[in-house]
Coordinates of N, CA, C and O and ligand atoms in Angstrom, one line a residue:
M1 N 154.6 200.8 100.9 CA 154.5 201.7 102.1 C 154.4 201.0 103.4 O 153.7 200.1 103.5
N2 N 155.3 201.4 104.4 CA 155.2 200.9 105.6 C 154.8 202.0 106.6 O 155.2 203.0 106.5
I3 N 154.0 201.5 107.5 CA 153.3 202.3 108.6 C 153.5 201.7 109.9 O 153.4 200.5 110.1
I4 N 153.8 202.6 110.9 CA 153.9 202.1 112.4 C 152.7 202.7 113.1 O 152.6 204.0 113.0
I5 N 151.9 201.9 113.9 CA 151.0 202.5 114.7 C 151.4 202.2 116.1 O 151.6 201.1 116.5
F6 N 151.6 203.4 116.9 CA 151.9 203.3 118.2 C 150.9 203.8 119.1 O 150.1 204.5 118.9
G7 N 150.9 203.2 120.4 CA 149.9 203.8 121.4 C 150.0 202.8 122.5 O 150.3 201.7 122.4
P8 N 149.5 203.3 123.7 CA 149.5 202.4 124.8 C 148.6 201.3 124.6 O 147.7 201.2 123.8
P9 N 148.6 200.1 125.5 CA 147.7 199.1 125.4 C 146.3 199.6 125.4 O 146.0 200.5 126.3
L10 N 145.4 199.3 124.7 CA 144.0 199.6 124.7 C 143.7 200.9 124.1 O 142.7 201.5 124.3
A11 N 144.6 201.5 123.4 CA 144.5 202.8 122.8 C 143.6 202.8 121.5 O 143.1 203.8 121.0
G12 N 143.4 201.3 120.9 CA 142.6 201.4 119.8 C 143.3 201.0 118.5 O 143.0 201.2 117.4
K13 N 144.6 200.5 118.8 CA 145.5 200.3 117.6 C 145.0 199.1 116.7 O 145.0 199.3 115.6
G14 N 144.5 198.1 117.3 CA 143.7 197.0 116.6 C 142.7 197.4 115.7 O 142.5 197.1 114.6
T15 N 141.7 198.2 116.3 CA 140.5 198.7 115.7 C 141.0 199.5 114.5 O 140.5 199.3 113.3
Q16 N 141.9 200.5 114.6 CA 142.3 201.3 113.5 C 143.0 200.5 112.5 O 142.9 200.6 111.3
S17 N 143.8 199.5 112.9 CA 144.6 198.7 112.1 C 143.7 198.0 111.1 O 144.1 197.9 109.9
K18 N 142.6 197.4 111.5 CA 141.8 196.7 110.6 C 141.2 197.6 109.6 O 141.1 197.2 108.4
K19 N 140.9 198.9 109.9 CA 140.4 199.7 108.9 C 141.4 200.1 108.0 O 141.1 200.1 106.6
I20 N 142.6 200.4 108.3 CA 143.8 200.7 107.4 C 144.0 199.6 106.4 O 144.1 199.7 105.3
I21 N 144.1 198.2 107.0 CA 144.3 197.1 106.2 C 143.3 196.9 105.1 O 143.6 196.7 103.9
N22 N 142.0 197.2 105.5 CA 140.9 197.1 104.7 C 140.9 198.1 103.5 O 140.8 197.7 102.3
D23 N 141.3 199.2 103.9 CA 141.2 200.2 102.7 C 142.6 200.4 102.0 O 142.5 200.8 100.8
F24 N 143.6 200.2 102.4 CA 144.8 200.4 101.7 C 145.6 199.1 101.5 O 146.6 199.2 100.9
G25 N 145.1 197.9 101.9 CA 145.6 196.7 101.4 C 147.0 196.4 102.0 O 147.8 195.7 101.4
L26 N 147.2 196.9 103.2 CA 148.6 196.6 103.8 C 148.4 195.3 104.6 O 147.4 194.9 104.8
T27 N 149.6 194.7 104.9 CA 149.6 193.5 105.7 C 149.8 193.8 107.3 O 150.7 194.6 107.5
H28 N 148.9 193.3 108.1 CA 149.1 193.6 109.5 C 150.2 192.8 110.2 O 150.2 191.6 110.1
L29 N 151.2 193.4 110.7 CA 152.2 192.7 111.5 C 152.0 193.2 112.9 O 152.6 194.2 113.5
S30 N 151.2 192.3 113.7 CA 150.9 192.6 115.1 C 151.7 191.5 115.9 O 151.4 190.3 115.9
T31 N 152.9 192.0 116.5 CA 153.6 191.0 117.3 C 152.8 190.4 118.4 O 153.0 189.2 118.7
G32 N 152.0 191.1 119.0 CA 151.0 190.5 120.0 C 150.2 189.5 119.5 O 150.2 188.3 120.2
D33 N 149.6 189.6 118.4 CA 148.7 188.6 117.8 C 149.6 187.4 117.4 O 149.3 186.2 117.6
I34 N 150.8 187.5 116.8 CA 151.6 186.4 116.4 C 152.0 185.7 117.7 O 152.0 184.4 117.8
L35 N 152.4 186.3 118.8 CA 152.8 185.7 120.0 C 151.7 184.8 120.7 O 151.9 183.8 121.1
R36 N 150.6 185.5 120.6 CA 149.3 184.7 121.2 C 149.1 183.5 120.3 O 148.8 182.4 120.8
H37 N 149.2 183.6 119.0 CA 148.9 182.5 118.2 C 150.0 181.4 118.4 O 149.7 180.3 118.5
E38 N 151.3 181.7 118.6 CA 152.3 180.8 118.9 C 152.1 180.2 120.3 O 152.3 178.9 120.3
K39 N 151.5 180.9 121.2 CA 151.2 180.3 122.4 C 150.0 179.3 122.3 O 150.1 178.1 123.0
D40 N 149.0 179.7 121.6 CA 147.9 178.7 121.3 C 148.5 177.4 120.6 O 147.9 176.3 120.9
E41 N 149.4 177.6 119.8 CA 149.9 176.4 119.1 C 151.0 175.6 119.9 O 151.6 174.6 119.5
K42 N 151.3 176.1 121.2 CA 152.3 175.5 122.1 C 153.6 175.3 121.5 O 154.3 174.4 121.8
T43 N 154.0 176.4 120.7 CA 155.5 176.4 120.2 C 156.4 176.8 121.3 O 155.9 177.4 122.3
D44 N 157.7 176.5 121.1 CA 158.7 176.9 122.2 C 158.6 178.5 122.3 O 158.7 179.0 123.4
L45 N 158.6 179.1 121.2 CA 158.5 180.6 121.2 C 157.3 181.1 122.0 O 157.5 181.9 122.9
G46 N 156.1 180.6 121.7 CA 154.9 180.9 122.3 C 155.0 180.7 123.8 O 154.5 181.6 124.6
I47 N 155.5 179.6 124.3 CA 155.6 179.2 125.7 C 156.5 180.1 126.5 O 156.1 180.6 127.4
Q48 N 157.7 180.3 125.8 CA 158.7 181.4 126.4 C 158.1 182.7 126.5 O 158.2 183.3 127.4
A49 N 157.5 183.1 125.3 CA 157.0 184.6 125.4 C 155.9 184.7 126.4 O 155.8 185.7 127.1
S50 N 155.0 183.7 126.6 CA 153.9 184.0 127.5 C 154.3 184.0 128.9 O 153.5 184.6 129.8
E51 N 155.5 183.6 129.3 CA 156.0 183.8 130.7 C 156.1 185.2 131.0 O 155.9 185.6 132.0
Y52 N 156.4 186.0 129.9 CA 156.5 187.5 130.1 C 155.1 188.2 129.9 O 154.7 189.1 130.8
S53 N 154.4 187.7 128.9 CA 153.2 188.5 128.5 C 152.1 188.4 129.6 O 151.4 189.3 129.8
K54 N 152.1 187.1 130.3 CA 151.1 186.9 131.3 C 151.3 187.9 132.5 O 150.4 188.2 133.2
K55 N 152.5 188.3 132.6 CA 152.9 189.4 133.7 C 152.7 190.7 133.2 O 152.9 191.8 134.0
G56 N 152.4 191.0 131.9 CA 152.3 192.4 131.4 C 153.7 192.9 131.0 O 153.8 194.1 130.6
L57 N 154.6 192.0 130.9 CA 156.1 192.5 130.7 C 156.3 192.3 129.2 O 155.8 191.4 128.5
L58 N 157.3 193.1 128.7 CA 157.8 192.9 127.3 C 158.6 191.6 127.1 O 159.3 191.3 128.1
V59 N 158.4 191.0 126.1 CA 159.0 189.8 125.8 C 160.5 190.2 125.3 O 160.7 191.2 124.6
P60 N 161.6 189.3 125.7 CA 162.8 189.7 125.3 C 163.1 190.0 123.7 O 162.4 189.3 122.9
D61 N 163.9 191.0 123.5 CA 164.0 191.4 122.1 C 164.4 190.3 121.1 O 164.0 190.2 120.0
D62 N 165.4 189.4 121.6 CA 165.9 188.4 120.5 C 164.7 187.5 120.1 O 164.6 187.2 118.9
L63 N 163.7 187.3 120.8 CA 162.6 186.5 120.5 C 161.7 187.3 119.5 O 161.4 186.8 118.3
V64 N 161.4 188.5 119.9 CA 160.5 189.4 119.0 C 161.1 189.7 117.6 O 160.4 189.7 116.7
V65 N 162.5 190.1 117.7 CA 163.1 190.5 116.5 C 163.1 189.3 115.4 O 162.8 189.7 114.2
K66 N 163.2 188.1 115.9 CA 163.2 187.0 114.9 C 161.8 186.9 114.3 O 161.7 186.6 113.1
V67 N 160.7 187.0 115.1 CA 159.4 187.0 114.7 C 159.2 188.1 113.5 O 158.6 187.7 112.5
V68 N 159.7 189.3 113.7 CA 159.5 190.4 112.9 C 160.2 190.1 111.6 O 159.7 190.2 110.5
E69 N 161.5 189.6 111.6 CA 162.3 189.4 110.4 C 161.7 188.3 109.6 O 161.4 188.3 108.3
K70 N 161.2 187.2 110.3 CA 160.7 186.2 109.6 C 159.3 186.6 108.9 O 159.1 186.3 107.6
F71 N 158.6 187.3 109.6 CA 157.2 187.8 109.1 C 157.4 188.7 107.7 O 156.9 188.6 106.7
Y72 N 158.4 189.6 107.9 CA 158.8 190.6 106.8 C 159.2 189.8 105.6 O 158.7 190.0 104.5
L73 N 160.2 188.7 105.8 CA 160.7 187.9 104.7 C 159.6 187.2 103.9 O 159.6 187.0 102.7
K74 N 158.7 186.7 104.9 CA 157.7 185.8 104.3 C 156.7 186.6 103.4 O 155.8 186.1 102.6
N75 N 156.5 187.9 103.7 CA 155.5 188.8 103.1 C 156.2 189.7 102.1 O 155.7 191.0 102.0
S76 N 157.2 189.3 101.5 CA 158.0 190.2 100.5 C 157.1 190.8 99.4 O 157.5 191.9 98.8
E77 N 156.0 190.1 99.0 CA 155.2 190.5 97.9 C 154.2 191.5 98.3 O 153.4 192.0 97.4
T78 N 154.1 191.9 99.6 CA 153.0 192.7 100.1 C 153.2 194.2 99.6 O 154.3 194.6 99.2
K79 N 152.0 195.0 99.6 CA 152.1 196.3 99.2 C 152.8 197.2 100.3 O 153.2 198.3 100.0
G80 N 152.7 196.6 101.6 CA 153.4 197.3 102.6 C 152.9 196.7 104.0 O 152.0 195.9 104.0
L81 N 153.6 196.9 104.8 CA 153.3 196.5 106.3 C 152.8 197.5 107.2 O 153.3 198.6 107.2
L82 N 151.8 197.1 108.1 CA 151.4 198.0 109.2 C 152.0 197.3 110.4 O 151.5 196.3 110.9
F83 N 152.9 198.0 111.0 CA 153.6 197.5 112.3 C 152.8 197.9 113.4 O 152.6 199.2 113.7
D84 N 152.1 196.9 114.2 CA 151.3 197.2 115.3 C 151.9 196.6 116.5 O 151.8 195.3 116.5
G85 N 152.4 197.2 117.5 CA 153.1 196.6 118.6 C 154.5 196.4 118.4 O 155.1 195.8 119.3
Y86 N 155.1 196.9 117.3 CA 156.5 196.7 117.2 C 157.0 198.1 116.4 O 156.3 198.4 115.4
P87 N 158.1 198.8 116.7 CA 158.8 198.4 118.1 C 158.2 198.9 119.3 O 157.4 199.8 119.4
R88 N 158.8 198.3 120.4 CA 158.2 198.5 121.7 C 159.4 199.1 122.6 O 159.1 199.5 123.7
N89 N 160.5 199.2 122.2 CA 161.5 199.9 122.8 C 162.6 200.3 122.0 O 162.5 200.1 120.7
I90 N 163.7 201.1 122.5 CA 164.7 201.7 121.5 C 165.5 200.7 120.8 O 165.7 200.8 119.6
A91 N 165.8 199.6 121.5 CA 166.5 198.5 120.7 C 165.9 197.9 119.4 O 166.3 197.8 118.4
Q92 N 164.5 197.8 119.7 CA 163.6 197.3 118.6 C 163.6 198.4 117.5 O 163.5 198.0 116.4
A93 N 163.4 199.6 117.9 CA 163.3 200.7 116.9 C 164.5 200.8 116.2 O 164.4 200.8 114.9
K94 N 165.7 200.7 116.7 CA 167.0 200.7 116.0 C 167.0 199.5 115.1 O 167.5 199.5 113.9
H95 N 166.6 198.3 115.5 CA 166.6 197.1 114.8 C 165.7 197.3 113.6 O 166.1 197.1 112.4
L96 N 164.6 198.0 113.7 CA 163.7 198.1 112.6 C 164.2 199.1 111.5 O 164.2 198.8 110.3
V97 N 164.8 200.2 111.9 CA 165.4 201.1 111.0 C 166.5 200.4 110.2 O 166.5 200.6 109.0
E98 N 167.4 199.8 111.0 CA 168.6 199.0 110.2 C 168.1 197.9 109.4 O 168.5 197.8 108.3
F99 N 167.2 197.2 109.8 CA 166.8 196.0 109.0 C 166.0 196.5 107.7 O 166.3 195.9 106.7
L100 N 165.2 197.5 107.9 CA 164.6 198.0 106.6 C 165.6 198.5 105.7 O 165.5 198.4 104.4
K101 N 166.6 199.2 106.2 CA 167.7 199.8 105.4 C 168.3 198.7 104.6 O 168.5 198.9 103.3
E102 N 168.6 197.6 105.3 CA 169.3 196.5 104.6 C 168.5 195.9 103.5 O 168.8 195.5 102.4
Q103 N 167.0 196.1 103.6 CA 166.2 195.5 102.6 C 165.7 196.6 101.7 O 164.8 196.4 100.9
N104 N 166.5 197.7 101.7 CA 166.1 198.8 100.9 C 164.7 199.3 101.0 O 164.0 199.7 100.0
D105 N 164.3 199.3 102.2 CA 162.9 199.7 102.5 C 163.0 200.8 103.5 O 163.9 201.1 104.2
T106 N 161.7 201.5 103.9 CA 161.6 202.6 104.7 C 160.3 202.6 105.5 O 159.4 201.9 105.1
I107 N 160.3 203.5 106.4 CA 158.9 203.7 107.1 C 158.4 204.9 106.6 O 159.2 205.9 106.5
D108 N 157.2 205.0 106.1 CA 156.7 206.1 105.5 C 155.8 207.1 106.5 O 155.7 208.3 106.2
L109 N 155.2 206.4 107.4 CA 154.4 207.2 108.3 C 154.3 206.6 109.8 O 154.3 205.3 109.8
I110 N 154.3 207.4 110.7 CA 154.1 206.9 112.1 C 152.8 207.5 112.7 O 152.6 208.7 112.5
I111 N 151.9 206.7 113.1 CA 150.7 207.2 113.7 C 150.9 206.9 115.2 O 151.1 205.8 115.7
H112 N 150.5 207.9 116.0 CA 150.6 207.8 117.4 C 149.2 208.1 118.1 O 148.8 209.2 118.0
L113 N 148.7 207.2 118.8 CA 147.4 207.3 119.5 C 147.7 207.5 120.8 O 148.2 206.8 121.5
D114 N 147.0 208.7 121.2 CA 147.4 209.1 122.6 C 146.2 209.1 123.5 O 145.0 209.7 123.1
V115 N 146.2 208.3 124.5 CA 145.0 208.0 125.5 C 145.4 208.1 126.8 O 146.4 207.5 127.1
K116 N 144.7 208.8 127.7 CA 144.9 208.9 129.1 C 144.7 207.6 129.9 O 143.9 206.8 129.5
N117 N 145.6 207.5 130.9 CA 145.5 206.2 131.7 C 144.2 205.8 132.2 O 143.8 204.6 132.2
E118 N 143.4 206.8 132.8 CA 142.1 206.3 133.2 C 141.3 205.8 132.4 O 140.6 204.7 132.6
E119 N 141.2 206.3 131.1 CA 140.4 205.7 130.0 C 140.9 204.3 129.6 O 140.1 203.5 129.3
L120 N 142.2 204.1 129.8 CA 142.8 202.8 129.4 C 142.2 201.7 130.3 O 141.9 200.7 129.8
F121 N 142.2 202.1 131.6 CA 141.7 201.0 132.6 C 140.1 200.8 132.3 O 139.8 199.6 132.5
K122 N 139.4 201.8 132.0 CA 138.1 201.6 131.7 C 137.9 200.6 130.4 O 137.1 199.7 130.5
R123 N 138.7 200.9 129.5 CA 138.7 200.0 128.3 C 139.0 198.6 128.6 O 138.5 197.7 128.0
A124 N 140.0 198.5 129.5 CA 140.5 197.1 129.8 C 139.5 196.2 130.4 O 139.2 195.1 130.0
E125 N 138.6 196.8 131.2 CA 137.5 196.1 131.8 C 136.6 195.7 130.8 O 136.1 194.5 130.7
K126 N 136.3 196.5 129.9 CA 135.3 196.3 128.8 C 135.8 195.2 127.9 O 135.1 194.2 127.7
R127 N 137.1 195.3 127.5 CA 137.6 194.2 126.5 C 137.8 192.9 127.2 O 137.8 191.9 126.6
A128 N 138.1 192.9 128.5 CA 138.3 191.7 129.3 C 137.0 190.8 129.1 O 137.1 189.6 129.0
L129 N 135.8 191.5 129.2 CA 134.4 190.7 129.1 C 134.3 190.4 127.7 O 133.8 189.2 127.3
E130 N 134.6 191.3 126.6 CA 134.3 191.0 125.3 C 135.1 190.0 124.7 O 134.8 189.1 123.9
Q131 N 136.5 190.0 124.9 CA 137.5 189.2 124.2 C 138.3 188.2 124.9 O 139.0 187.3 124.5
N132 N 137.8 188.1 126.3 CA 138.5 187.2 127.3 C 140.1 187.1 127.1 O 140.7 186.1 127.2
R133 N 140.6 188.3 127.1 CA 142.0 188.5 127.1 C 142.6 188.4 128.4 O 142.1 189.4 129.2
K134 N 143.4 187.4 128.8 CA 143.8 187.3 130.3 C 144.5 188.6 130.7 O 144.4 189.1 131.9
D135 N 145.3 189.2 129.9 CA 146.1 190.3 130.3 C 145.3 191.6 130.5 O 145.8 192.6 130.9
D136 N 144.0 191.6 130.1 CA 143.1 192.6 130.3 C 142.3 192.6 131.7 O 141.8 193.6 132.2
K137 N 142.2 191.3 132.1 CA 141.4 191.2 133.3 C 141.9 191.7 134.7 O 141.2 192.1 135.5
D138 N 143.2 191.5 134.9 CA 143.8 191.8 136.2 C 144.3 193.3 136.2 O 145.3 193.7 135.4
P139 N 143.8 194.2 136.9 CA 144.1 195.7 136.8 C 145.6 195.9 137.0 O 146.3 196.7 136.5
E140 N 146.1 195.0 138.0 CA 147.7 195.1 138.2 C 148.4 194.8 136.9 O 149.5 195.5 136.5
I141 N 148.0 193.8 136.1 CA 148.7 193.6 134.9 C 148.6 194.7 133.8 O 149.5 195.1 133.1
V142 N 147.3 195.2 133.8 CA 147.2 196.3 132.9 C 148.0 197.5 133.2 O 148.6 198.1 132.3
K143 N 148.2 197.7 134.6 CA 149.0 198.8 135.1 C 150.4 198.6 134.7 O 151.1 199.5 134.2
T144 N 150.9 197.3 134.7 CA 152.2 197.0 134.3 C 152.4 197.2 132.8 O 153.5 198.0 132.4
R145 N 151.4 196.8 132.1 CA 151.6 197.1 130.6 C 151.6 198.6 130.2 O 152.5 199.1 129.3
I146 N 150.9 199.4 131.0 CA 150.8 200.8 130.7 C 152.2 201.4 131.1 O 152.7 202.3 130.4
K147 N 152.7 200.9 132.2 CA 154.1 201.3 132.7 C 155.1 201.0 131.7 O 156.1 201.8 131.4
E148 N 155.0 199.8 131.2 CA 156.1 199.4 130.2 C 156.0 200.3 129.0 O 157.1 200.5 128.5
F149 N 154.8 200.7 128.6 CA 154.6 201.6 127.5 C 155.4 202.8 127.7 O 156.2 203.5 126.9
G150 N 155.1 203.5 128.9 CA 155.7 204.8 129.3 C 157.2 204.6 129.4 O 158.0 205.5 129.0
A151 N 157.8 203.5 130.0 CA 159.2 203.4 130.4 C 159.9 203.1 129.0 O 161.1 203.6 128.8
F152 N 159.4 202.2 128.1 CA 160.2 201.7 127.1 C 159.7 202.2 125.7 O 160.5 202.5 124.8
T153 N 158.3 202.2 125.5 CA 157.8 202.5 124.1 C 157.9 204.0 123.8 O 158.3 204.3 122.7
L154 N 157.5 204.8 124.7 CA 157.5 206.2 124.4 C 158.9 206.8 123.9 O 159.0 207.4 123.0
P155 N 160.1 206.3 124.6 CA 161.4 206.7 124.2 C 161.6 206.1 122.7 O 162.3 206.7 121.9
A156 N 161.1 205.0 122.4 CA 161.2 204.4 121.1 C 160.4 205.3 120.1 O 161.0 205.4 118.9
V157 N 159.3 205.8 120.5 CA 158.6 206.6 119.5 C 159.4 207.8 119.2 O 159.6 208.3 118.0
D158 N 160.0 208.5 120.3 CA 160.9 209.7 120.1 C 162.0 209.2 119.2 O 162.4 210.1 118.4
F159 N 162.6 208.2 119.4 CA 163.8 207.7 118.6 C 163.3 207.6 117.1 O 164.1 208.3 116.2
I160 N 162.3 207.1 116.9 CA 161.8 206.8 115.4 C 161.4 208.2 114.9 O 161.8 208.6 113.7
K161 N 160.8 209.1 115.6 CA 160.5 210.4 115.2 C 161.7 211.2 114.9 O 161.8 212.1 113.9
S162 N 162.9 211.1 115.6 CA 164.1 211.7 115.3 C 164.7 211.2 113.9 O 165.7 211.9 113.5
Q163 N 164.1 210.2 113.3 CA 164.8 209.8 112.0 C 164.0 210.5 110.9 O 164.1 210.1 109.7
N164 N 163.4 211.7 111.2 CA 162.7 212.4 110.2 C 161.6 211.7 109.4 O 161.6 211.8 108.2
I165 N 160.9 210.9 110.1 CA 159.8 210.3 109.5 C 158.5 211.0 109.8 O 158.4 211.4 110.8
K166 N 157.6 211.1 108.8 CA 156.3 211.8 108.9 C 155.6 211.2 110.1 O 155.4 209.9 110.1
T167 N 155.1 212.0 111.0 CA 154.5 211.5 112.2 C 153.1 212.2 112.4 O 153.1 213.4 112.3
V168 N 152.1 211.6 112.8 CA 150.9 212.2 113.2 C 150.4 211.7 114.6 O 150.4 210.5 114.9
S169 N 150.2 212.6 115.5 CA 149.6 212.3 116.9 C 148.2 212.5 116.9 O 147.9 213.7 116.7
I170 N 147.5 211.6 117.4 CA 146.0 211.8 117.4 C 145.5 211.5 118.8 O 145.8 210.7 119.5
D171 N 144.5 212.4 119.2 CA 143.8 212.2 120.4 C 142.9 211.0 120.3 O 142.0 210.8 119.7
G172 N 143.4 209.9 121.0 CA 142.8 208.6 120.9 C 141.4 208.6 121.7 O 140.7 207.5 121.8
N173 N 141.0 209.7 122.3 CA 139.7 209.7 123.1 C 138.6 210.1 122.0 O 137.5 210.0 122.5
E174 N 138.9 210.5 120.9 CA 138.1 210.9 119.8 C 137.2 209.7 119.4 O 137.8 208.6 119.7
S175 N 136.2 209.8 118.5 CA 135.5 208.6 118.1 C 136.3 207.7 117.2 O 137.3 208.4 116.5
I176 N 136.0 206.6 117.1 CA 136.7 205.7 116.1 C 136.8 206.3 114.7 O 137.7 206.3 114.0
D177 N 135.6 206.8 114.4 CA 135.5 207.3 112.9 C 136.3 208.6 112.7 O 137.0 208.8 111.7
S178 N 136.2 209.4 113.8 CA 137.0 210.7 113.5 C 138.6 210.5 113.6 O 139.3 211.1 112.9
I179 N 139.0 209.5 114.4 CA 140.4 209.2 114.4 C 140.8 208.6 113.0 O 141.8 209.0 112.6
Y180 N 139.8 207.7 112.5 CA 140.3 207.0 111.3 C 140.3 208.1 110.1 O 141.1 208.0 109.2
E181 N 139.4 209.2 110.2 CA 139.4 210.2 109.2 C 140.8 210.8 109.1 O 141.4 211.0 108.0
I182 N 141.4 211.1 110.3 CA 142.6 211.8 110.3 C 143.7 210.7 109.7 O 144.6 211.2 109.0
I183 N 143.6 209.5 110.2 CA 144.6 208.5 109.8 C 144.5 208.4 108.3 O 145.6 208.5 107.5
K184 N 143.3 208.3 107.7 CA 143.1 208.2 106.2 C 143.8 209.3 105.5 O 144.5 209.1 104.4
N185 N 143.5 210.6 105.8 CA 144.0 211.7 105.2 C 145.6 211.7 105.3 O 146.2 212.1 104.1
N186 N 146.1 211.3 106.3 CA 147.5 211.3 106.3 C 148.2 210.2 105.6 O 149.3 210.4 104.9
I187 N 147.6 209.0 105.4 CA 148.1 208.0 104.6 C 148.0 208.5 103.1 O 148.9 208.3 102.3
N188 N 146.8 209.1 102.8 CA 146.6 209.5 101.4 C 147.7 210.6 101.0 O 148.2 210.6 99.8
S189 N 148.1 211.4 101.9 CA 149.1 212.4 101.6 C 150.4 211.7 101.5 O 151.3 212.4 100.8
C190 N 150.5 210.6 102.0 CA 151.9 209.8 101.8 C 152.0 209.3 100.3 O 152.9 209.1 99.8
I191 N 150.7 208.8 99.9 CA 150.6 208.1 98.7 C 150.8 209.2 97.5 O 151.5 208.9 96.6
K192 N 150.4 210.4 97.7 CA 150.3 211.4 96.6 C 151.8 211.8 96.3 O 152.6 211.8 97.2
Ligands
AMP201 P1 149.7 193.6 122.4 O1 148.7 192.6 121.8 O2 150.5 194.3 121.4 O3 149.2 194.4 123.5 O4 150.9 192.5 123.0 C1 150.5 191.7 124.0 C2 151.8 191.3 124.8 O5 152.7 190.6 123.9 C3 152.6 192.4 125.5 O6 152.1 192.8 126.7 C4 154.0 191.7 125.4 O7 154.2 190.8 126.5 C5 154.1 191.0 124.1 N1 154.6 191.8 123.0 C6 153.9 192.1 121.9 N2 154.8 192.9 121.1 C7 155.9 193.0 121.8 C8 157.1 193.6 121.4 N3 157.3 194.3 120.3 N4 158.1 193.4 122.2 C9 158.1 192.8 123.4 N5 156.9 192.3 123.8 C10 155.9 192.3 123.0

């Protein structure tokens, strides 16, 4: 079973992803986490990607697509993947649909967390203190990341939805537990 979790930066994708992985045994594919790790390891990929990420911009598709394919092939024994932060634009969405088709695989569920921009800014301030993520600290960079989501990722959500994949949109302002309850019910109904 493969799931995509979509939402603007700071919508709570990471928090919900942890719960999903814990309960359903899926493997977390977070392109943001992989790119941050590559940067910490000072690999070419990490250094190249951070030139974009530090400005709040999306990293070029050719870099990210390779990361996703490599991760997928390395985790071929998994029960399923939870895509968090991928796809981020229509080209990546098309890539994912095609790539999974080649692998005789599919996406079973799309989870869309919807959160208003004002709330995202509040959360950025809080997370900047808690996790020391540089891209949360500067409100201008947060603004750019939110804009990138609206300009590129929302159209990708629509593209994926048009592929007749079961989708659930959830108000991300609800409590962590009530959001997860909805997610859990939807995943369970995919399993049945
Ligand atoms: P995230 O942790 O998902 O918020 O991602 C942090 C940063 O990594 C983003 O602002 C982008 O610069 C980069 N990034 C993560 N995933 C992608 C992706 N699928 N496509 C392009 N850039 C990405």
